[in-house]
PDB file of C-alpha atoms in Angstrom:
ATOM      1  CA  MET F   1      22.480  60.926 106.380  1.00 88.00           C
ATOM      2  CA  PRO F   2      22.785  63.953 108.722  1.00 93.00           C
ATOM      3  CA  ARG F   3      26.039  64.457 110.599  1.00 95.00           C
ATOM      4  CA  VAL F   4      26.930  65.935 113.969  1.00 96.00           C
ATOM      5  CA  THR F   5      30.400  67.174 114.893  1.00 96.00           C
ATOM      6  CA  TYR F   6      31.681  66.850 118.458  1.00 97.00           C
ATOM      7  CA  HIS F   7      34.555  69.141 119.443  1.00 96.00           C
ATOM      8  CA  LEU F   8      36.496  67.287 122.128  1.00 96.00           C
ATOM      9  CA  PRO F   9      37.995  68.867 125.253  1.00 93.00           C
ATOM     10  CA  ASP F  10      41.504  67.922 124.016  1.00 93.00           C
ATOM     11  CA  GLY F  11      41.083  70.053 120.878  1.00 95.00           C
ATOM     12  CA  GLY F  12      40.255  67.203 118.494  1.00 96.00           C
ATOM     13  CA  SER F  13      36.905  66.578 116.855  1.00 97.00           C
ATOM     14  CA  ARG F  14      34.739  63.680 115.667  1.00 97.00           C
ATOM     15  CA  THR F  15      32.007  63.804 113.056  1.00 97.00           C
ATOM     16  CA  VAL F  16      29.478  60.982 112.979  1.00 97.00           C
ATOM     17  CA  GLU F  17      26.295  60.207 111.100  1.00 95.00           C
ATOM     18  CA  ALA F  18      23.021  60.205 113.013  1.00 95.00           C
ATOM     19  CA  ALA F  19      19.459  59.465 112.002  1.00 95.00           C
ATOM     20  CA  PRO F  20      16.876  62.275 112.042  1.00 94.00           C
ATOM     21  CA  GLY F  21      15.169  62.241 115.443  1.00 93.00           C
ATOM     22  CA  GLU F  22      18.093  60.496 117.156  1.00 94.00           C
ATOM     23  CA  SER F  23      19.505  62.411 120.112  1.00 93.00           C
ATOM     24  CA  VAL F  24      22.974  63.912 119.836  1.00 94.00           C
ATOM     25  CA  MET F  25      23.819  61.902 122.994  1.00 93.00           C
ATOM     26  CA  MET F  26      22.771  58.547 121.533  1.00 93.00           C
ATOM     27  CA  ALA F  27      24.732  59.279 118.359  1.00 95.00           C
ATOM     28  CA  ALA F  28      27.817  59.954 120.525  1.00 95.00           C
ATOM     29  CA  VAL F  29      27.377  56.847 122.676  1.00 93.00           C
ATOM     30  CA  GLY F  30      26.683  54.652 119.641  1.00 94.00           C
ATOM     31  CA  ASN F  31      29.870  55.884 117.975  1.00 95.00           C
ATOM     32  CA  ALA F  32      32.089  55.823 121.075  1.00 95.00           C
ATOM     33  CA  VAL F  33      32.694  59.583 121.058  1.00 95.00           C
ATOM     34  CA  PRO F  34      34.907  60.283 124.090  1.00 92.00           C
ATOM     35  CA  GLY F  35      33.577  62.610 126.759  1.00 89.00           C
ATOM     36  CA  ILE F  36      29.864  61.851 126.446  1.00 89.00           C
ATOM     37  CA  LEU F  37      29.022  59.414 129.231  1.00 79.00           C
ATOM     38  CA  GLY F  38      25.307  58.998 128.594  1.00 73.00           C
ATOM     39  CA  ALA F  39      25.022  57.581 132.116  1.00 66.00           C
ATOM     40  CA  CYS F  40      21.224  57.736 132.281  1.00 67.00           C
ATOM     41  CA  GLY F  41      20.618  56.314 128.822  1.00 60.00           C
ATOM     42  CA  GLY F  42      18.634  59.374 127.820  1.00 58.00           C
ATOM     43  CA  GLY F  43      16.236  59.444 130.765  1.00 61.00           C
ATOM     44  CA  LEU F  44      17.156  62.962 131.943  1.00 61.00           C
ATOM     45  CA  ALA F  45      18.347  61.539 135.263  1.00 58.00           C
ATOM     46  CA  SER F  46      21.904  62.905 135.153  1.00 64.00           C
ATOM     47  CA  ALA F  47      23.911  65.687 133.564  1.00 72.00           C
ATOM     48  CA  ALA F  48      26.630  63.454 132.089  1.00 75.00           C
ATOM     49  CA  CYS F  49      26.142  64.676 128.521  1.00 85.00           C
ATOM     50  CA  HIS F  50      26.830  68.399 128.957  1.00 86.00           C
ATOM     51  CA  VAL F  51      27.833  70.257 125.803  1.00 92.00           C
ATOM     52  CA  PHE F  52      28.010  73.820 124.581  1.00 93.00           C
ATOM     53  CA  VAL F  53      26.348  74.665 121.274  1.00 95.00           C
ATOM     54  CA  PRO F  54      28.178  77.453 119.399  1.00 93.00           C
ATOM     55  CA  GLU F  55      26.030  80.398 118.261  1.00 92.00           C
ATOM     56  CA  PRO F  56      25.635  79.439 114.612  1.00 87.00           C
ATOM     57  CA  TRP F  57      24.080  76.091 115.616  1.00 89.00           C
ATOM     58  CA  ARG F  58      21.806  77.131 118.517  1.00 91.00           C
ATOM     59  CA  ALA F  59      18.688  77.678 116.385  1.00 89.00           C
ATOM     60  CA  LEU F  60      19.085  74.187 114.900  1.00 85.00           C
ATOM     61  CA  ALA F  61      19.529  72.661 118.384  1.00 87.00           C
ATOM     62  CA  GLY F  62      16.479  74.447 119.801  1.00 86.00           C
ATOM     63  CA  ALA F  63      15.986  75.921 123.267  1.00 86.00           C
ATOM     64  CA  PRO F  64      16.277  73.904 126.487  1.00 85.00           C
ATOM     65  CA  GLN F  65      13.083  72.922 128.301  1.00 83.00           C
ATOM     66  CA  SER F  66      12.652  73.660 132.028  1.00 81.00           C
ATOM     67  CA  MET F  67      13.631  70.155 133.254  1.00 81.00           C
ATOM     68  CA  GLU F  68      16.827  70.246 131.206  1.00 81.00           C
ATOM     69  CA  ASP F  69      17.585  73.710 132.566  1.00 78.00           C
ATOM     70  CA  HIS F  70      17.153  72.372 136.113  1.00 74.00           C
ATOM     71  CA  MET F  71      19.453  69.378 135.417  1.00 76.00           C
ATOM     72  CA  ARG F  72      22.154  71.737 134.113  1.00 75.00           C
ATOM     73  CA  ASP F  73      22.381  73.128 137.654  1.00 74.00           C
ATOM     74  CA  MET F  74      23.899  69.735 138.578  1.00 72.00           C
ATOM     75  CA  THR F  75      26.786  69.833 136.111  1.00 74.00           C
ATOM     76  CA  VAL F  76      30.348  70.191 137.361  1.00 74.00           C
ATOM     77  CA  THR F  77      31.195  72.504 134.468  1.00 76.00           C
ATOM     78  CA  GLU F  78      30.048  76.083 134.934  1.00 77.00           C
ATOM     79  CA  ARG F  79      26.938  77.059 133.022  1.00 78.00           C
ATOM     80  CA  GLY F  80      27.595  79.156 129.989  1.00 81.00           C
ATOM     81  CA  PRO F  81      26.007  80.406 126.783  1.00 87.00           C
ATOM     82  CA  GLY F  82      24.740  77.571 124.615  1.00 90.00           C
ATOM     83  CA  GLY F  83      25.018  75.003 127.411  1.00 88.00           C
ATOM     84  CA  ARG F  84      22.790  71.985 126.785  1.00 90.00           C
ATOM     85  CA  LEU F  85      22.369  68.346 127.731  1.00 88.00           C
ATOM     86  CA  CYS F  86      22.848  66.673 124.376  1.00 88.00           C
ATOM     87  CA  ARG F  87      20.288  63.938 125.094  1.00 89.00           C
ATOM     88  CA  GLN F  88      17.729  66.731 124.640  1.00 89.00           C
ATOM     89  CA  ILE F  89      18.989  67.778 121.192  1.00 92.00           C
ATOM     90  CA  ALA F  90      17.313  65.794 118.428  1.00 92.00           C
ATOM     91  CA  MET F  91      18.931  65.470 115.035  1.00 93.00           C
ATOM     92  CA  THR F  92      17.085  67.101 112.163  1.00 89.00           C
ATOM     93  CA  GLU F  93      17.306  66.253 108.486  1.00 89.00           C
ATOM     94  CA  ALA F  94      19.825  69.064 107.941  1.00 85.00           C
ATOM     95  CA  PRO F  95      22.896  67.346 106.461  1.00 81.00           C
ATOM     96  CA  GLU F  96      25.421  69.457 108.376  1.00 81.00           C
ATOM     97  CA  GLY F  97      25.088  70.177 112.046  1.00 78.00           C
ATOM     98  CA  PRO F  98      24.750  70.673 114.786  1.00 88.00           C
ATOM     99  CA  GLN F  99      28.222  71.125 116.135  1.00 92.00           C
ATOM    100  CA  VAL F 100      28.765  70.836 119.873  1.00 95.00           C
ATOM    101  CA  GLN F 101      31.676  71.420 122.238  1.00 95.00           C
ATOM    102  CA  ILE F 102      31.879  68.664 124.842  1.00 93.00           C
ATOM    103  CA  ALA F 103      32.276  70.035 128.363  1.00 88.00           C
ATOM    104  CA  ALA F 104      35.681  69.294 129.888  1.00 85.00           C
ATOM    105  CA  GLU F 105      34.129  67.508 132.863  1.00 76.00           C
ATOM    106  CA  GLN F 106      30.965  65.463 133.085  1.00 74.00           C
ATOM    107  CA  ALA F 107      28.883  64.463 136.101  1.00 59.00           C
TER     108      ALA F 107
END
């Protein structure tokens, strides 16, 4: 089964299995990964699942759509390269990846 690695704000990391098509957010919430709140349940109604996708993994994660880009304006963490809302990143069948850095603050 494909895996996603979450790099935590405290320097640790968690790798969990996720089904193809499952969002990176739902995989985090379902595996109690700290730092991903998933407050809206995947409905794109909050920005409480802000992550940064490192360069090697951005092609796998895909580009943000306009609504996601608008919601990122509401995050408390400054926008930066690779910033995404992980509810919008769907797992592929690639066994390794993506890797994401969880933003230090969520809201």
